[in-house]
PDB file of C-alpha atoms in Angstrom:
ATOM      1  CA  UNK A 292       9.711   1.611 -11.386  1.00 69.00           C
ATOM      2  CA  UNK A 293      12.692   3.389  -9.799  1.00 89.00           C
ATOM      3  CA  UNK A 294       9.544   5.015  -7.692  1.00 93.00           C
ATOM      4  CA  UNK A 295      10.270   1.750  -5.311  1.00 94.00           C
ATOM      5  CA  UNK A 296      13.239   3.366  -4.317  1.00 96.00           C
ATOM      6  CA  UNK A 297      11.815   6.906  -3.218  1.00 97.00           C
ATOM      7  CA  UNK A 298       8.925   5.007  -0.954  1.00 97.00           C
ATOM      8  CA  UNK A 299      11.669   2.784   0.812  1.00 97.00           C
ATOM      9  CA  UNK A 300      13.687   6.351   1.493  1.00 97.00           C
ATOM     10  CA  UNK A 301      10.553   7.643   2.961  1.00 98.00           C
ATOM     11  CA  UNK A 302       9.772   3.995   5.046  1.00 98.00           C
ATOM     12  CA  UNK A 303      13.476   4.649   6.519  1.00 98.00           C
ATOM     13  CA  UNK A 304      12.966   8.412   7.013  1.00 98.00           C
ATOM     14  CA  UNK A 305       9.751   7.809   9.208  1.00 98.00           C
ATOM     15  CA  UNK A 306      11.565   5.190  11.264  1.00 98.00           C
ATOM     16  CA  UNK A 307       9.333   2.415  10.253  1.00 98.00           C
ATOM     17  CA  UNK A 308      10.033  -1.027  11.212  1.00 97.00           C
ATOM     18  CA  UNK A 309       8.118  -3.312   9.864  1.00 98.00           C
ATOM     19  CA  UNK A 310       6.936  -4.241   6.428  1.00 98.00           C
ATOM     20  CA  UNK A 311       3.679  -6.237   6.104  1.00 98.00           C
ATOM     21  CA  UNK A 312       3.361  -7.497   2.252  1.00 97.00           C
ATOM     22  CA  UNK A 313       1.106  -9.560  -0.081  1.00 95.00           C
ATOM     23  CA  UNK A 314       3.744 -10.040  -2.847  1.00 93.00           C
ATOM     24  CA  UNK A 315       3.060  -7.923  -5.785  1.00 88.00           C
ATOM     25  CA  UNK A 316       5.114  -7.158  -8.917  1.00 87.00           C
ATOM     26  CA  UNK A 317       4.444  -3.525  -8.753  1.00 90.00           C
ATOM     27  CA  UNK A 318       6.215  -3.258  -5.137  1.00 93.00           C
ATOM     28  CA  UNK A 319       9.008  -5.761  -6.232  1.00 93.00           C
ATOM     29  CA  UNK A 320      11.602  -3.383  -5.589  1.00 95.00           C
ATOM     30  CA  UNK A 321       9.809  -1.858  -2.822  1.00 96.00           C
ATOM     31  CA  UNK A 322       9.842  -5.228  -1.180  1.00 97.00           C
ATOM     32  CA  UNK A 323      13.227  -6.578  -2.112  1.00 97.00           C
ATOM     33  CA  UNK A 324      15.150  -3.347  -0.394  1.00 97.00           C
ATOM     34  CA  UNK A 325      12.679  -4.436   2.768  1.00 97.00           C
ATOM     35  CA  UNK A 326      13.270  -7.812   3.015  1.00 97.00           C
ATOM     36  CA  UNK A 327      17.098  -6.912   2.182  1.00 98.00           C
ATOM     37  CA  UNK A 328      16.878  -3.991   5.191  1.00 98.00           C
ATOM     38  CA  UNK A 329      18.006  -5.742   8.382  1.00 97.00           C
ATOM     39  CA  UNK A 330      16.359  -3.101  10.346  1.00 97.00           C
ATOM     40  CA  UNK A 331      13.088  -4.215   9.056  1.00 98.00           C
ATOM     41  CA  UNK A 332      11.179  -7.270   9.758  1.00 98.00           C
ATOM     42  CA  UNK A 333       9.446  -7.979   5.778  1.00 98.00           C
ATOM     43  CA  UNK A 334       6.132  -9.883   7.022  1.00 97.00           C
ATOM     44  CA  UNK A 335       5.134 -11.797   3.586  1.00 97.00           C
ATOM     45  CA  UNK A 336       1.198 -12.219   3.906  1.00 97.00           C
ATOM     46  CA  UNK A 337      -0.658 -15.306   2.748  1.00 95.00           C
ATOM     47  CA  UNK A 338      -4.096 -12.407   2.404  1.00 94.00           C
ATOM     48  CA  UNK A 339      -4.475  -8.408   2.905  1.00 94.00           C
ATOM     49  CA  UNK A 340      -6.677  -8.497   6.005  1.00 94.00           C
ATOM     50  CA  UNK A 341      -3.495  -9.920   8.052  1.00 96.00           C
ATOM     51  CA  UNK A 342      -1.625  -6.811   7.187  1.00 96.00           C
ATOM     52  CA  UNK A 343      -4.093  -4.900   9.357  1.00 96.00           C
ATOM     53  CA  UNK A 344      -3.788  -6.870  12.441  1.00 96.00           C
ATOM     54  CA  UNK A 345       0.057  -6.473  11.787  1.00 97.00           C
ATOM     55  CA  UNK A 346       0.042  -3.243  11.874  1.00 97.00           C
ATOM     56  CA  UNK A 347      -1.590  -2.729  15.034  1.00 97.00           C
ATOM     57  CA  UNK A 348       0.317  -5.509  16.257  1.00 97.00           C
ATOM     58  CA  UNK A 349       3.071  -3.433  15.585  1.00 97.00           C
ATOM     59  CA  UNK A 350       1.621  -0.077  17.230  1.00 97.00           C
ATOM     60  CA  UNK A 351       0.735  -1.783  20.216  1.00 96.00           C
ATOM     61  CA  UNK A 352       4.427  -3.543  20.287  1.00 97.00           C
ATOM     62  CA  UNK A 353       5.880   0.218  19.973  1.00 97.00           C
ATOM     63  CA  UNK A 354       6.866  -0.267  16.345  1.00 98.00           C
ATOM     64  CA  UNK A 355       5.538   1.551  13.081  1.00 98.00           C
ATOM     65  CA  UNK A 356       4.259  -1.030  10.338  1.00 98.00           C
ATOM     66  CA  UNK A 357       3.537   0.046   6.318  1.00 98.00           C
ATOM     67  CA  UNK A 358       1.436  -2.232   4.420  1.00 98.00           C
ATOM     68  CA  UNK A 359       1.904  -3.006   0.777  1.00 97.00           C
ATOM     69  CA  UNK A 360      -0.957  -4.657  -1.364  1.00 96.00           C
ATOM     70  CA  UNK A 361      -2.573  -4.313  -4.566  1.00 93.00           C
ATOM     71  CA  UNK A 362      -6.450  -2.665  -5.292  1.00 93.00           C
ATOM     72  CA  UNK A 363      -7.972  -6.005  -5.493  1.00 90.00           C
ATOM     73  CA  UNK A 364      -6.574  -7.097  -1.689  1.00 92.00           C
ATOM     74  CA  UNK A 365      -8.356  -3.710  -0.678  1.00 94.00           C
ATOM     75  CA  UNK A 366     -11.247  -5.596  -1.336  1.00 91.00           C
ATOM     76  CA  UNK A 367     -10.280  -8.609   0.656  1.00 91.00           C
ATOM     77  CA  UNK A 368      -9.846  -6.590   3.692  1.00 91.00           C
ATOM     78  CA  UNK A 369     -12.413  -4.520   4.149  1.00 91.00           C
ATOM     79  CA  UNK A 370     -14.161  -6.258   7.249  1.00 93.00           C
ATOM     80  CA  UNK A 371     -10.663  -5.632   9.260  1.00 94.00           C
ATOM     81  CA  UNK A 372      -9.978  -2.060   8.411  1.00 94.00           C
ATOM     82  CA  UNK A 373     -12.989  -0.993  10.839  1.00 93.00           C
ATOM     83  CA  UNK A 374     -10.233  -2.534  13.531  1.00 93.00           C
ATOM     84  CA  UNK A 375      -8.454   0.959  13.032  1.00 94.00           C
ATOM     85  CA  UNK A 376     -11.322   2.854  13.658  1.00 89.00           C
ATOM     86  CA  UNK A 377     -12.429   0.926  16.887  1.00 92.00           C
ATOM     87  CA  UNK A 378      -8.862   0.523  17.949  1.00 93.00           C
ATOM     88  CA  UNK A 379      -7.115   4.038  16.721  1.00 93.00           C
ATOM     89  CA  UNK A 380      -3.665   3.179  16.012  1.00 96.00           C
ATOM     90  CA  UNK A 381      -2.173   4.704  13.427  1.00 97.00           C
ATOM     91  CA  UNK A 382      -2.001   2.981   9.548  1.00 98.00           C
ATOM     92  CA  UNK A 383      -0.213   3.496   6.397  1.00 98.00           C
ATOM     93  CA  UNK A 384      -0.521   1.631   3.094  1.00 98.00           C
ATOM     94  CA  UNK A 385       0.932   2.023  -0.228  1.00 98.00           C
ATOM     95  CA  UNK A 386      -1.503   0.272  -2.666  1.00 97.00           C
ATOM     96  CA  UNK A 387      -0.558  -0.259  -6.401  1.00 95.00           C
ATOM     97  CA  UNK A 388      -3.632  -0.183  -8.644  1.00 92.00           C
ATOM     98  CA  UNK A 389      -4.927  -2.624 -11.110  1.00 84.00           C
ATOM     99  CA  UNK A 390      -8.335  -1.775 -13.333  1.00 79.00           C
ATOM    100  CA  UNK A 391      -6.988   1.222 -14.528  1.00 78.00           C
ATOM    101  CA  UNK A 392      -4.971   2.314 -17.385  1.00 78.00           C
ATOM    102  CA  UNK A 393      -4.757  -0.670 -20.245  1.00 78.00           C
ATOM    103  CA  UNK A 394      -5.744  -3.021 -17.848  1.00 76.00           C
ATOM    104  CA  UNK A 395      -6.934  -6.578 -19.867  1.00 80.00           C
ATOM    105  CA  UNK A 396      -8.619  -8.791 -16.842  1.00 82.00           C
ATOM    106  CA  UNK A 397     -12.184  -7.815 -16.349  1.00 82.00           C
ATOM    107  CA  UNK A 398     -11.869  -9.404 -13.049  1.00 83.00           C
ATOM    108  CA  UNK A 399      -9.633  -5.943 -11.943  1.00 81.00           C
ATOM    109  CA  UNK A 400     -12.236  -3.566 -12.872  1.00 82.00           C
ATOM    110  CA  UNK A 401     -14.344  -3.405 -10.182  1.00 83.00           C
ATOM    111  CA  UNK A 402     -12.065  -2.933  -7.199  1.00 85.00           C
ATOM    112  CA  UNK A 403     -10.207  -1.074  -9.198  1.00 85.00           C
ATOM    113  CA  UNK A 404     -12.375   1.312  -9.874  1.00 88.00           C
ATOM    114  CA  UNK A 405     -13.984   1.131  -5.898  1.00 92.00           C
ATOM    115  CA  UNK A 406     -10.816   1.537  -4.394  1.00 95.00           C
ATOM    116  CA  UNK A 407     -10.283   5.254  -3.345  1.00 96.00           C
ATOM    117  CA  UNK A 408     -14.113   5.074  -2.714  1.00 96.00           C
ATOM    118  CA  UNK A 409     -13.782   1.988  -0.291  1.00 95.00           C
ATOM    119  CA  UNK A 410     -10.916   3.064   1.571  1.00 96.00           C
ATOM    120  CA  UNK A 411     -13.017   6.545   2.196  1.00 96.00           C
ATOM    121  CA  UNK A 412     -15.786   5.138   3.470  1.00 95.00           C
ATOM    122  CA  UNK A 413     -13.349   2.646   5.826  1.00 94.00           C
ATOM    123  CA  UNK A 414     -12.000   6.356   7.079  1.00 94.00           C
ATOM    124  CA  UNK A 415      -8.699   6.146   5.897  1.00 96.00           C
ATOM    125  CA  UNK A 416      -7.390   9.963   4.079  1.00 98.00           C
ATOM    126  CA  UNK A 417      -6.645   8.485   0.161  1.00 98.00           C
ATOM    127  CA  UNK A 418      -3.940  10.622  -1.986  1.00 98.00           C
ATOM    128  CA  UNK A 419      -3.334   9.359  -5.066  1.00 97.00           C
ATOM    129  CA  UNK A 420      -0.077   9.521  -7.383  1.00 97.00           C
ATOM    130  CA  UNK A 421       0.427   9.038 -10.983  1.00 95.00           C
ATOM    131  CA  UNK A 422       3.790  10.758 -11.842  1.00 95.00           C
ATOM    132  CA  UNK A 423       6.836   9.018 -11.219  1.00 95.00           C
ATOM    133  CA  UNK A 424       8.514  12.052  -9.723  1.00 96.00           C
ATOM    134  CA  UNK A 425       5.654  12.802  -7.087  1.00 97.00           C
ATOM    135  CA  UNK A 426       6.012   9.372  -5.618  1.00 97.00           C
ATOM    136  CA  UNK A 427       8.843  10.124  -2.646  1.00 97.00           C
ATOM    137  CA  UNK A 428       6.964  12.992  -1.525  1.00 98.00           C
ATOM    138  CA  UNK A 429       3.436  11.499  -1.195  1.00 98.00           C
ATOM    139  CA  UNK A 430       5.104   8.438   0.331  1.00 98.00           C
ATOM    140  CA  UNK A 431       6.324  11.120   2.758  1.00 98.00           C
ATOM    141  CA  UNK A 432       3.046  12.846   3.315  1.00 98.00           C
ATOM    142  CA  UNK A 433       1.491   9.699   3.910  1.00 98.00           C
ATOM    143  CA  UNK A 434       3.482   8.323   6.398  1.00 98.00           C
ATOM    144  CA  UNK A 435       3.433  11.452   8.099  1.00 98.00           C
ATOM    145  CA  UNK A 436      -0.659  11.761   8.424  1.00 98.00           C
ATOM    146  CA  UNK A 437      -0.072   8.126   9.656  1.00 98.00           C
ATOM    147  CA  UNK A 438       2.548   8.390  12.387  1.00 98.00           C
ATOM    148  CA  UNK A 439       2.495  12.108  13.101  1.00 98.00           C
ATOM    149  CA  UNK A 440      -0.903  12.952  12.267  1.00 97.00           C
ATOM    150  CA  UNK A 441      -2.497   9.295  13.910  1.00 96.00           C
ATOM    151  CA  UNK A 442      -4.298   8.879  11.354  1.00 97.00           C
ATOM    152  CA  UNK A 443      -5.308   6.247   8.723  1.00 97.00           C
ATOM    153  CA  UNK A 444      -3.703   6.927   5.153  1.00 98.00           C
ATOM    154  CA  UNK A 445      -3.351   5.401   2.029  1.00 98.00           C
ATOM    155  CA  UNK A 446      -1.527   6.383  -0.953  1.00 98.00           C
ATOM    156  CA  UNK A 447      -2.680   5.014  -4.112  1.00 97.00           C
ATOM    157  CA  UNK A 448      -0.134   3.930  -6.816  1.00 96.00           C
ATOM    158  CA  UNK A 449      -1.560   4.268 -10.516  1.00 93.00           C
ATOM    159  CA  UNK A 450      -1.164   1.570 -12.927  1.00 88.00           C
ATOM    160  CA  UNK A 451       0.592   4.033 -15.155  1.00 86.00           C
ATOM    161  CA  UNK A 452       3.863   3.597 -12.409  1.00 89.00           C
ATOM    162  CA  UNK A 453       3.937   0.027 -13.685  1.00 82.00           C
ATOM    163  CA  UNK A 454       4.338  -1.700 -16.701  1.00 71.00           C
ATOM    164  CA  UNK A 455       1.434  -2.729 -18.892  1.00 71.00           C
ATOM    165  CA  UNK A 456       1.262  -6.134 -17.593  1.00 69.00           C
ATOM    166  CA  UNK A 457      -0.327  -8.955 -20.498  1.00 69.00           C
ATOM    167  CA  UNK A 458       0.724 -12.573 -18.774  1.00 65.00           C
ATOM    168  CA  UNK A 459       0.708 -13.475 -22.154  1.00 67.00           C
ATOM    169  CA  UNK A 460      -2.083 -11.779 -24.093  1.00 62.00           C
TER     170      UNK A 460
END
C-alpha cells in the first residue's frame, strides 16, 4: 500500500492544504503522512457528506481541500455533491473501493458496484486505477482537472491496492 505515499507526493505537489477524511484502512498511510504534515490541516469526518462542505469551505477560504472516503460513503453523500454543481468550486476525491475484488460483506456490493456510475451522474470526471504503479500519476491528473481544470474529479482506488480484508472470516 506504498501507493499512499505517491497520492500524498501529488497532495503536496498541487499545493493542497487541507485533508478532509472519514478514517479508512485503505488510506491509513495516506492519512497518517496528512495528519503528520504540519502544512495540512487533517479534518477527521464523523460522515462523507461533511467532506463536501469542507471542501468548498476551503475554496471559498482560498485553500485547496482533497477528500478521502471509501465507495460506500459515496453513497452517503450523494444529496451534497449537487453543492458543487450549484456552487462551482473545484473538488477532488480519492475513493478506495469496497464490493469489488474478493470482497465477503454483501452489504459492499451495491455501492460498490454504483460507484463510478453515481459519481457520473453527480458530474464529477471518474478515472479509475488498479495498478500500484499508476497510482502517483492519476493522483496527479486528478488533482489537476480539480484545481487547474475547475472541475469535479474523482479517482477511484480498486480493492486490488488493498489487502483482502476478512475481520475474521
Amino acid at each position: 500500500m506504498e501507493w499512499g505515499n505517491d497520492i500524498y507526493k501529488a497532495v503536496k505537489d498541487a499545493g493542497v492544504c487541507q485533508v478532509a477524511y472519514v478514517p479508512d484502512a485503505g488510506h491509513k498511510i495516506l492519512i497518517n503522512a496528512c495528519i503528520a504534515d504540519n502544512d495540512i490541516k487533517a479534518v477527521s469526518l464523523t460522515t462523507e457528506e461533511e467532506g463536501v462542505a469542507v471542501s468548498a469551505g476551503a475554496w471559498l477560504g482560498g485553500e485547496k481541500c482533497v477528500m478521502l472516503m471509501q465507495s460506500s460513503g459515496v453513497g452517503n453523500c450523494i444529496n451534497m455533491l449537487s453543492l458543487i454543481e450549484t456552487c462551482r468550486f473545484p473538488f477532488a476525491a480519492f475513493v478506495t473501493m469496497r464490493g469489488q475484488w474478493h470482497e465477503f460483506n454483501p452489504w459492499q456490493m451495491p455501492m460498490g458496484t454504483t460507484t463510478k456510475q453515481a459519481l457520473e451522474t453527480a458530474g464529477c470526471l471518474v478515472d479509475e486505477v488498479e495498478d500500484p504503479a499508476d497510482v502517483g500519476a492519476k493522483a496527479a491528473a486528478t488533482l489537476h482537472k480539480a484545481f487547474v481544470g475547475q472541475q469535479s474529479a474523482v479517482l477511484l482506488l480498486s480493492q486490488r491496492l488493498v489487502p483482502v480484508k476478512t475481520f475474521g472470516k
